[in-house]
Amino acid sequence: MTPLSITHPLGDWIRQQLPSPFAAIANGLIAVIAIAMLVVVTAIFLVWLERKVCARFQARLGPTRVGPFGLLQPVADAIKLLMKENIRPRTVDQLAYFLAPLLPITGSFLVLIVIPFDHNLQVLDPDAGIVYVTAVSGMGILGVLIGGWGSNNKYSLLGSMRAGAQLFSYELSMVLCMLLIVMASGTASLRNIVLSQQGTILDWWIFKLPVAGLVAFLLFIVSSTAELNRGPLDLSEAEQELTGGFHTEYTGISFSMFFLAEFVNMFAAAGLGATLFLGGFLAPQIGWHPVDQLLAFIPGFIWFAAKAYFLIFLYMWTRWTFPRLRIDHLLSLEWKFLLPASLANLLLAATLVLFKWVIP
Amino acid sequence: MISLNRFAGSVSALLKGLGVTLNYIVHPKRVVTREYPENRETLTFPERFRGQVVMPHDENNDHNCTACTLCEKACPNGSISILTTKNIASKRVLGQFVYRLSSCTLCNLCIEACPFDAIRMGHGFEMAGYTREELDLILNKKEGR
Amino acid sequence: MIKADSKLLSTLPPGFALHDTGEDGSQEYFLNMGPQHPSTHGVLKLVVKLDGEKVVEVVPHLGFIHRAIEKMGENESFVQYIHLTDRMDYLSSHINNLCVCMAIEKAMGIGVPERGEYIRVMVSELQRIQSHLLWWGSFGMDLGAVSTFLYGFKEREKITALFEELCGARLTMNFFRPGGSNSDVPETFLPRVKEIIQDLKFALDEFDALLTKNPIIIERTRGVGILPKERAISYGCSGPVARASGVDLDVRKHSPYSVYDRFEFDVPLGKNGDCYDRYWVRMEEMRQSIRILEQASAHFPPDPYRSKEKPNYKVPAGSYFASVETARGLFCTYMVSENAMKPYRIKSRSPNFSNLSAINEMSAGGKIADLVTILSTLDIIVPDIDR
């Protein structure tokens, strides 16, 4: 864990100005504020994007009234949610009920810390980045579980028990997909994973490992959809069955914490997908010099955002097309299909890596 | 082999579904939304649209109602009350045509009952009011005929 | 003061109680679904006894939207009663109106001219299609595919707009009268029907791609909520619910009213009586309705649209009965007249009440998600159950 390994003009300048402990604190504060801003802006933008995209999928217009193209609609919604009375049912478990909404947003915040947005735009680059990501993303699940349990409502309980069964199972195949990339790139640091994909588009892990990369990418999309609690795998919310699932009893600001965390989580998962499979902040090089130069001229964080938002569009597309699975189908899909498939895929990738049968 | 076939069939069915929704997003012309309060000026109604009951008046503020009370009898909800009065020739004429919008179901039976075309279904559809009294309307503009 | 007996106050049927704790320490529990629940489609309350996610028993509670329509009918004239039937099964209001009109016509011996009959058939079939379209949308939404709701409504909107042009209303039509209909169809009616048929054919293919062939739908509906043929008959189920179980019952075919005997159409029958069959039967019914519409619009007869209107509808003493096939099944009107302007007693037999009564048998042993699927494929309209 060497935060100094990432150089950035601003960070270096602060290090020159202040003695070392203060410089670390100042740098840390800047990083926290930057990530917090990113969380808020991303969440608000994604709420708008989800509503717009969903509306267009459904032959509607979506929000148009507040601000240009309804861009300020989520801001208005956020203000409404903040102003709302925070109703607390009498029979809830106090500590659990108030702790639960904080956990998912913290989890996504912690994931965003290690995501490399650009060459020099990353808060922290732990050597075991992948392990860290899997560890902290579990906090979201914890929040769902605690919230559903603490609400003391049968719908919430059903929702959180479903969430427990679903998220713990799907984490397996998601981790196996990540493991595949770690194995192929020989590093667990997210920054080094990106740097291992330098070259043309064909050097991205999705294409570089023939078949195995693409399969791993698809498995990652499916299992991260389940992790994110999004349709068609949004079993723990399941509006039509459980009214609101784990957040049935939540309102106002505590509900909006769950709600925003869902969107930030989506961004984090999409960013992770882009980092692992689509070359992160690297420009898509096609191997033809003039075009490549032009593409490389665009800054890395724009490429990162473009790739992440492409994945987000995939999430939205599937959500607004497919019906929801039933809980037993969902679990048998994971244990009988996705998990064996990802294990087999891992084996295939290991063979490919061992014999160096990768696209050169 | 069968299960592989089934798997391929499932995947192609899922992809077809994705194709349907994608078709909507790439064709903005398929959006059917009409933005209501903004398009109030350009709203068009079919000729037979059944809004609240109105009584057409001519340029002298006269109407066709003869206070025959056929509409009052036809109304299933008792929404119409005809209050009559006497004119100078001591003939029974319409005093007030009381129409209670709050209990009206817009069923069209009063209009069918009227032999003089004195009332018809208007195109007003924004019928909300703040008090119940606002919904007790008097349709004729002046008493008598 | 009479002391309230808690046993009398309990709305649960006798024997509907939780079992003792099982050997593994598990316990059954009650869950109230509704009256405020996204998938009960209105104010229906289901008391569900659950064992984990497994449904043990379901008891529907009715009466939240009871308006005593039949009692109100005793204080209104026969023609006035027609508009009350709009408010029973509001997605089949034309067909409900038709049933009352047919009973009055039978009582008074009123004939209907050719054009009037054709209008009735075409409007009824359009109504059936728009009801099924709305059902399709809400079925998709109940299963979690929210977009289908909008697609279903988008297609339904075309038919609703046609009804608006036809009779001025979109939901509570009050269009049919004894001897024909309230007014003739507008000139734009036939071209618009043809246009709608074209749009529908395209839309139905799209619907097939979205839901019918979707493996998730197939997984969730095949073998779920099976209603065997004998049970369907003994519960008195009708309409698509009974036909999916293989009960060959369609009033349009077996005791044709209006001019249904002149048209060629099939009655789709299911084999297993599961949710998928109920889904498929409704999708197929839309195609059959399109067939009827095509035949009817090809031979649309000229005027008059209504036989001579009577000054008043004084029904001779006796009891009269008429039955029609609404989008949900068998709808009957039985009226007793004492040679007066108002009925002595009027009774409607609505399909939804009988269809809903089968829910416990269908959903016991399934998951909560299955209960939602079953409720959705029963296609209940709560105001029609309570009346």
PDB file of C-alpha atoms in Angstrom, chain A residues 119-229:
ATOM      1  CA  HIS A 119      -3.074   7.604 -15.290  1.00  0.00           C
ATOM      2  CA  ASN A 120      -2.607   9.796 -12.247  1.00  0.00           C
ATOM      3  CA  LEU A 121      -6.158   9.884 -10.958  1.00  0.00           C
ATOM      4  CA  GLN A 122      -6.524   7.269  -8.292  1.00  0.00           C
ATOM      5  CA  VAL A 123      -6.635   7.758  -4.550  1.00  0.00           C
ATOM      6  CA  LEU A 124      -5.028   4.552  -3.504  1.00  0.00           C
ATOM      7  CA  ASP A 125      -3.576   1.622  -5.363  1.00  0.00           C
ATOM      8  CA  PRO A 126      -3.217  -1.297  -2.989  1.00  0.00           C
ATOM      9  CA  ASP A 127      -1.310  -4.271  -4.331  1.00  0.00           C
ATOM     10  CA  ALA A 128      -4.233  -6.492  -3.438  1.00  0.00           C
ATOM     11  CA  GLY A 129      -6.787  -4.135  -5.007  1.00  0.00           C
ATOM     12  CA  ILE A 130      -9.109  -6.904  -6.144  1.00  0.00           C
ATOM     13  CA  VAL A 131      -9.205  -8.450  -2.690  1.00  0.00           C
ATOM     14  CA  TYR A 132      -9.921  -5.039  -1.210  1.00  0.00           C
ATOM     15  CA  VAL A 133     -12.782  -4.434  -3.669  1.00  0.00           C
ATOM     16  CA  THR A 134     -14.451  -7.747  -2.879  1.00  0.00           C
ATOM     17  CA  ALA A 135     -14.046  -7.111   0.825  1.00  0.00           C
ATOM     18  CA  VAL A 136     -15.542  -3.619   0.965  1.00  0.00           C
ATOM     19  CA  SER A 137     -18.309  -4.244  -1.558  1.00  0.00           C
ATOM     20  CA  GLY A 138     -19.703  -6.705   0.969  1.00  0.00           C
ATOM     21  CA  MET A 139     -20.724  -3.741   3.106  1.00  0.00           C
ATOM     22  CA  GLY A 140     -23.613  -3.036   0.769  1.00  0.00           C
ATOM     23  CA  ILE A 141     -24.997  -6.505   1.375  1.00  0.00           C
ATOM     24  CA  LEU A 142     -24.559  -6.008   5.092  1.00  0.00           C
ATOM     25  CA  GLY A 143     -26.608  -2.830   4.942  1.00  0.00           C
ATOM     26  CA  VAL A 144     -29.425  -4.588   3.093  1.00  0.00           C
ATOM     27  CA  LEU A 145     -29.411  -7.459   5.561  1.00  0.00           C
ATOM     28  CA  ILE A 146     -29.339  -5.275   8.652  1.00  0.00           C
ATOM     29  CA  GLY A 147     -31.958  -2.891   7.279  1.00  0.00           C
ATOM     30  CA  GLY A 148     -34.368  -5.683   6.424  1.00  0.00           C
ATOM     31  CA  TRP A 149     -33.870  -7.332   9.786  1.00  0.00           C
ATOM     32  CA  GLY A 150     -34.054  -4.155  11.828  1.00  0.00           C
ATOM     33  CA  SER A 151     -37.227  -2.903  10.122  1.00  0.00           C
ATOM     34  CA  ASN A 152     -39.296  -5.545  11.873  1.00  0.00           C
ATOM     35  CA  ASN A 153     -41.549  -5.950   8.875  1.00  0.00           C
ATOM     36  CA  LYS A 154     -42.347  -9.219   7.160  1.00  0.00           C
ATOM     37  CA  TYR A 155     -41.830  -7.830   3.679  1.00  0.00           C
ATOM     38  CA  SER A 156     -38.488  -6.337   4.696  1.00  0.00           C
ATOM     39  CA  LEU A 157     -37.417  -9.560   6.298  1.00  0.00           C
ATOM     40  CA  LEU A 158     -38.298 -11.571   3.206  1.00  0.00           C
ATOM     41  CA  GLY A 159     -36.446  -9.058   1.053  1.00  0.00           C
ATOM     42  CA  SER A 160     -33.305  -9.077   3.136  1.00  0.00           C
ATOM     43  CA  MET A 161     -33.241 -12.853   3.425  1.00  0.00           C
ATOM     44  CA  ARG A 162     -33.549 -13.048  -0.336  1.00  0.00           C
ATOM     45  CA  ALA A 163     -30.771 -10.490  -0.638  1.00  0.00           C
ATOM     46  CA  GLY A 164     -28.576 -12.532   1.658  1.00  0.00           C
ATOM     47  CA  ALA A 165     -29.060 -15.730  -0.318  1.00  0.00           C
ATOM     48  CA  GLN A 166     -28.687 -13.960  -3.642  1.00  0.00           C
ATOM     49  CA  LEU A 167     -25.748 -11.682  -3.003  1.00  0.00           C
ATOM     50  CA  PHE A 168     -23.587 -14.210  -1.220  1.00  0.00           C
ATOM     51  CA  SER A 169     -24.083 -16.711  -4.044  1.00  0.00           C
ATOM     52  CA  TYR A 170     -23.457 -14.305  -6.870  1.00  0.00           C
ATOM     53  CA  GLU A 171     -20.341 -12.927  -5.240  1.00  0.00           C
ATOM     54  CA  LEU A 172     -18.702 -16.282  -5.931  1.00  0.00           C
ATOM     55  CA  SER A 173     -18.942 -16.157  -9.689  1.00  0.00           C
ATOM     56  CA  MET A 174     -18.103 -12.445  -9.697  1.00  0.00           C
ATOM     57  CA  VAL A 175     -14.931 -13.083  -7.733  1.00  0.00           C
ATOM     58  CA  LEU A 176     -14.029 -15.979 -10.028  1.00  0.00           C
ATOM     59  CA  CYS A 177     -14.306 -13.631 -13.022  1.00  0.00           C
ATOM     60  CA  MET A 178     -12.029 -11.134 -11.298  1.00  0.00           C
ATOM     61  CA  LEU A 179      -9.650 -13.915 -10.378  1.00  0.00           C
ATOM     62  CA  LEU A 180      -9.398 -14.811 -14.029  1.00  0.00           C
ATOM     63  CA  ILE A 181      -8.129 -11.334 -14.833  1.00  0.00           C
ATOM     64  CA  VAL A 182      -5.699 -11.425 -11.891  1.00  0.00           C
ATOM     65  CA  MET A 183      -4.362 -14.689 -13.203  1.00  0.00           C
ATOM     66  CA  ALA A 184      -4.026 -13.429 -16.734  1.00  0.00           C
ATOM     67  CA  SER A 185      -2.444 -10.098 -15.872  1.00  0.00           C
ATOM     68  CA  GLY A 186      -0.335 -11.425 -13.012  1.00  0.00           C
ATOM     69  CA  THR A 187      -1.274  -8.593 -10.664  1.00  0.00           C
ATOM     70  CA  ALA A 188      -4.106  -7.748  -8.280  1.00  0.00           C
ATOM     71  CA  SER A 189      -3.496  -4.015  -8.351  1.00  0.00           C
ATOM     72  CA  LEU A 190      -6.200  -2.325 -10.405  1.00  0.00           C
ATOM     73  CA  ARG A 191      -3.793   0.186 -11.885  1.00  0.00           C
ATOM     74  CA  ASN A 192      -1.420  -2.524 -13.022  1.00  0.00           C
ATOM     75  CA  ILE A 193      -4.330  -4.484 -14.456  1.00  0.00           C
ATOM     76  CA  VAL A 194      -5.140  -1.510 -16.640  1.00  0.00           C
ATOM     77  CA  LEU A 195      -1.507  -1.060 -17.601  1.00  0.00           C
ATOM     78  CA  SER A 196      -1.313  -4.754 -18.544  1.00  0.00           C
ATOM     79  CA  GLN A 197      -3.863  -4.017 -21.289  1.00  0.00           C
ATOM     80  CA  GLN A 198      -1.785  -1.453 -23.140  1.00  0.00           C
ATOM     81  CA  GLY A 199      -1.686  -1.770 -26.894  1.00  0.00           C
ATOM     82  CA  THR A 200      -4.602  -2.049 -29.300  1.00  0.00           C
ATOM     83  CA  ILE A 201      -8.201  -2.952 -28.542  1.00  0.00           C
ATOM     84  CA  LEU A 202      -7.244  -6.592 -28.957  1.00  0.00           C
ATOM     85  CA  ASP A 203      -5.008  -6.289 -25.917  1.00  0.00           C
ATOM     86  CA  TRP A 204      -8.011  -5.705 -23.666  1.00  0.00           C
ATOM     87  CA  TRP A 205      -8.678  -8.759 -21.580  1.00  0.00           C
ATOM     88  CA  ILE A 206     -12.142  -9.195 -23.062  1.00  0.00           C
ATOM     89  CA  PHE A 207     -10.539  -9.982 -26.434  1.00  0.00           C
ATOM     90  CA  LYS A 208      -6.998 -10.964 -25.527  1.00  0.00           C
ATOM     91  CA  LEU A 209      -8.000 -14.245 -23.947  1.00  0.00           C
ATOM     92  CA  PRO A 210      -9.839 -15.909 -26.830  1.00  0.00           C
ATOM     93  CA  VAL A 211     -13.417 -16.884 -25.796  1.00  0.00           C
ATOM     94  CA  ALA A 212     -12.533 -17.020 -22.099  1.00  0.00           C
ATOM     95  CA  GLY A 213     -12.322 -13.234 -21.846  1.00  0.00           C
ATOM     96  CA  LEU A 214     -15.691 -12.660 -23.487  1.00  0.00           C
ATOM     97  CA  VAL A 215     -17.371 -15.368 -21.423  1.00  0.00           C
ATOM     98  CA  ALA A 216     -15.864 -13.927 -18.254  1.00  0.00           C
ATOM     99  CA  PHE A 217     -17.128 -10.477 -19.250  1.00  0.00           C
ATOM    100  CA  LEU A 218     -20.686 -11.761 -19.753  1.00  0.00           C
ATOM    101  CA  LEU A 219     -20.563 -13.680 -16.479  1.00  0.00           C
ATOM    102  CA  PHE A 220     -19.286 -10.548 -14.783  1.00  0.00           C
ATOM    103  CA  ILE A 221     -22.203  -8.513 -16.174  1.00  0.00           C
ATOM    104  CA  VAL A 222     -24.769 -11.070 -15.005  1.00  0.00           C
ATOM    105  CA  SER A 223     -23.310 -11.575 -11.549  1.00  0.00           C
ATOM    106  CA  SER A 224     -22.704  -7.877 -10.985  1.00  0.00           C
ATOM    107  CA  THR A 225     -26.335  -7.195 -11.957  1.00  0.00           C
ATOM    108  CA  ALA A 226     -27.301  -9.531  -9.145  1.00  0.00           C
ATOM    109  CA  GLU A 227     -24.796  -7.887  -6.829  1.00  0.00           C
ATOM    110  CA  LEU A 228     -26.232  -4.492  -7.657  1.00  0.00           C
ATOM    111  CA  ASN A 229     -29.740  -5.629  -6.895  1.00  0.00           C
TER     112      ASN A 229
END
